[in-house]
Amino acid sequence: MKLEHALHAARALVLADLAAGEVARADIVSLVEDAIAHRRWWVEQWPEGAAYVAGLVAQDVQDALLERYGRWPLCPVCTRGGDLHALDVEPELGPDPHWVCGKTAVAVAPVGSLGTTL
């Protein structure tokens, strides 16, 4: 049950961030489902990693979007000055993941809460 809860929570958090950025189209939601399927296997192999799934799914979706569509999510701290770069997920492998500007080290929002800042 812990595994399913972690996967459902990760899906909901990443979908909330995609919706906040108005990019939650069907083809992009499919990328989330692909990431969930991949991380299901991963967390089945390492159950203690369930607390890390949300950040990993966010990174997986971010990587897939970069390959197909471009940077996401754009940093709201730096885009005002014309510097277009994506936010990073920190910690890369840890609980309580946040979207962080890699250039200024500003924590923008927890994963799942981009709607409060975009």
mmCIF file of C-alpha atoms in Angstrom:
data_model
loop_
_atom_site.group_PDB
_atom_site.id
_atom_site.type_symbol
_atom_site.label_atom_id
_atom_site.label_comp_id
_atom_site.label_asym_id
_atom_site.label_seq_id
_atom_site.Cartn_x
_atom_site.Cartn_y
_atom_site.Cartn_z
ATOM 1 C CA MET A 1 0.000 0.000 0.000
ATOM 2 C CA LYS A 2 2.886 2.385 0.755
ATOM 3 C CA LEU A 3 4.159 1.870 -2.799
ATOM 4 C CA GLU A 4 0.798 2.705 -4.390
ATOM 5 C CA HIS A 5 0.321 5.729 -2.158
ATOM 6 C CA ALA A 6 3.771 7.068 -3.079
ATOM 7 C CA LEU A 7 3.157 6.552 -6.794
ATOM 8 C CA HIS A 8 -0.304 8.147 -6.728
ATOM 9 C CA ALA A 9 1.020 11.086 -4.725
ATOM 10 C CA ALA A 10 3.925 11.564 -7.153
ATOM 11 C CA ARG A 11 1.541 11.483 -10.108
ATOM 12 C CA ALA A 12 -0.750 14.058 -8.493
ATOM 13 C CA LEU A 13 2.121 16.399 -7.600
ATOM 14 C CA VAL A 14 3.688 16.362 -11.055
ATOM 15 C CA LEU A 15 0.314 16.739 -12.766
ATOM 16 C CA ALA A 16 -0.436 19.747 -10.541
ATOM 17 C CA ASP A 17 2.829 21.368 -11.641
ATOM 18 C CA LEU A 18 2.138 20.619 -15.302
ATOM 19 C CA ALA A 19 -1.338 22.111 -14.966
ATOM 20 C CA ALA A 20 0.099 25.203 -13.256
ATOM 21 C CA GLY A 21 2.336 25.737 -16.271
ATOM 22 C CA GLU A 22 -0.586 25.032 -18.618
ATOM 23 C CA VAL A 23 1.207 22.118 -20.265
ATOM 24 C CA ALA A 24 -0.917 19.194 -19.021
ATOM 25 C CA ARG A 25 -1.885 18.009 -22.514
ATOM 26 C CA ALA A 26 -2.688 14.344 -23.150
ATOM 27 C CA ASP A 27 0.674 13.584 -24.773
ATOM 28 C CA ILE A 28 2.505 15.112 -21.830
ATOM 29 C CA VAL A 29 0.348 13.295 -19.283
ATOM 30 C CA SER A 30 1.451 10.116 -21.066
ATOM 31 C CA LEU A 31 5.036 11.020 -20.146
ATOM 32 C CA VAL A 32 3.957 11.125 -16.499
ATOM 33 C CA GLU A 33 2.418 7.674 -16.829
ATOM 34 C CA ASP A 34 5.620 6.359 -18.405
ATOM 35 C CA ALA A 35 7.651 7.795 -15.521
ATOM 36 C CA ILE A 36 5.287 6.254 -12.971
ATOM 37 C CA ALA A 37 5.600 2.838 -14.626
ATOM 38 C CA HIS A 38 9.380 3.094 -14.590
ATOM 39 C CA ARG A 39 9.510 4.234 -10.967
ATOM 40 C CA ARG A 40 7.062 1.489 -9.914
ATOM 41 C CA TRP A 41 9.703 -1.077 -10.801
ATOM 42 C CA TRP A 42 12.397 1.013 -9.123
ATOM 43 C CA VAL A 43 10.560 1.354 -5.806
ATOM 44 C CA GLU A 44 9.541 -2.318 -5.862
ATOM 45 C CA GLN A 45 13.271 -3.077 -5.885
ATOM 46 C CA TRP A 46 14.023 -0.503 -3.168
ATOM 47 C CA PRO A 47 10.918 0.027 -0.969
ATOM 48 C CA GLU A 48 12.795 2.447 1.298
ATOM 49 C CA GLY A 49 12.967 4.788 -1.706
ATOM 50 C CA ALA A 50 9.206 5.432 -1.698
ATOM 51 C CA ALA A 51 9.780 8.837 -0.080
ATOM 52 C CA TYR A 52 11.932 9.834 -3.060
ATOM 53 C CA VAL A 53 9.499 8.941 -5.842
ATOM 54 C CA ALA A 54 7.901 12.385 -6.273
ATOM 55 C CA GLY A 55 11.214 14.087 -6.971
ATOM 56 C CA LEU A 56 12.352 11.314 -9.281
ATOM 57 C CA VAL A 57 9.126 11.360 -11.289
ATOM 58 C CA ALA A 58 9.384 15.148 -11.579
ATOM 59 C CA GLN A 59 12.938 14.781 -12.902
ATOM 60 C CA ASP A 60 11.916 11.985 -15.291
ATOM 61 C CA VAL A 61 9.113 14.107 -16.745
ATOM 62 C CA GLN A 62 11.378 17.132 -16.955
ATOM 63 C CA ASP A 63 13.979 15.091 -18.878
ATOM 64 C CA ALA A 64 11.350 13.657 -21.246
ATOM 65 C CA LEU A 65 9.928 17.118 -21.897
ATOM 66 C CA LEU A 66 13.379 18.516 -22.639
ATOM 67 C CA GLU A 67 13.951 15.841 -25.271
ATOM 68 C CA ARG A 68 10.581 16.393 -26.959
ATOM 69 C CA TYR A 69 9.383 19.941 -26.258
ATOM 70 C CA GLY A 70 11.982 22.049 -24.491
ATOM 71 C CA ARG A 71 12.755 23.290 -20.996
ATOM 72 C CA TRP A 72 10.168 22.910 -18.248
ATOM 73 C CA PRO A 73 9.416 24.437 -15.822
ATOM 74 C CA LEU A 74 10.996 27.755 -16.679
ATOM 75 C CA CYS A 75 12.521 29.606 -13.762
ATOM 76 C CA PRO A 76 10.216 32.479 -12.763
ATOM 77 C CA VAL A 77 13.057 34.139 -10.848
ATOM 78 C CA CYS A 78 15.317 34.599 -13.882
ATOM 79 C CA THR A 79 12.873 34.753 -16.804
ATOM 80 C CA ARG A 80 11.874 38.266 -15.773
ATOM 81 C CA GLY A 81 15.389 39.310 -16.786
ATOM 82 C CA GLY A 82 15.277 37.329 -20.024
ATOM 83 C CA ASP A 83 17.339 34.365 -18.801
ATOM 84 C CA LEU A 84 15.399 31.260 -19.881
ATOM 85 C CA HIS A 85 16.415 28.158 -17.999
ATOM 86 C CA ALA A 86 14.581 25.354 -16.255
ATOM 87 C CA LEU A 87 14.279 24.854 -12.540
ATOM 88 C CA ASP A 88 16.072 21.917 -10.921
ATOM 89 C CA VAL A 89 14.639 19.389 -8.486
ATOM 90 C CA GLU A 90 16.496 19.324 -5.181
ATOM 91 C CA PRO A 91 17.450 17.149 -3.527
ATOM 92 C CA GLU A 92 18.100 14.931 -6.524
ATOM 93 C CA LEU A 93 17.455 11.885 -4.371
ATOM 94 C CA GLY A 94 15.699 12.703 -1.161
ATOM 95 C CA PRO A 95 12.390 13.432 0.495
ATOM 96 C CA ASP A 96 10.560 16.768 0.271
ATOM 97 C CA PRO A 97 11.679 17.727 -3.260
ATOM 98 C CA HIS A 98 11.581 21.385 -4.309
ATOM 99 C CA TRP A 99 11.902 23.258 -7.584
ATOM 100 C CA VAL A 100 15.031 25.366 -7.232
ATOM 101 C CA CYS A 101 16.725 27.948 -9.447
ATOM 102 C CA GLY A 102 20.147 26.458 -10.101
ATOM 103 C CA LYS A 103 21.650 29.879 -10.811
ATOM 104 C CA THR A 104 20.469 31.759 -7.731
ATOM 105 C CA ALA A 105 19.840 28.812 -5.368
ATOM 106 C CA VAL A 106 16.341 30.203 -4.676
ATOM 107 C CA ALA A 107 13.804 27.534 -3.695
ATOM 108 C CA VAL A 108 10.809 28.426 -5.858
ATOM 109 C CA ALA A 109 8.230 25.867 -4.672
ATOM 110 C CA PRO A 110 7.837 22.316 -3.447
ATOM 111 C CA VAL A 111 7.163 19.790 -6.198
ATOM 112 C CA GLY A 112 3.399 19.946 -6.693
ATOM 113 C CA SER A 113 3.105 23.609 -5.711
ATOM 114 C CA LEU A 114 4.265 25.520 -8.784
ATOM 115 C CA GLY A 115 0.767 26.965 -9.059
ATOM 116 C CA THR A 116 1.557 29.249 -6.154
ATOM 117 C CA THR A 117 4.501 30.864 -7.973
ATOM 118 C CA LEU A 118 3.871 30.727 -11.723
#
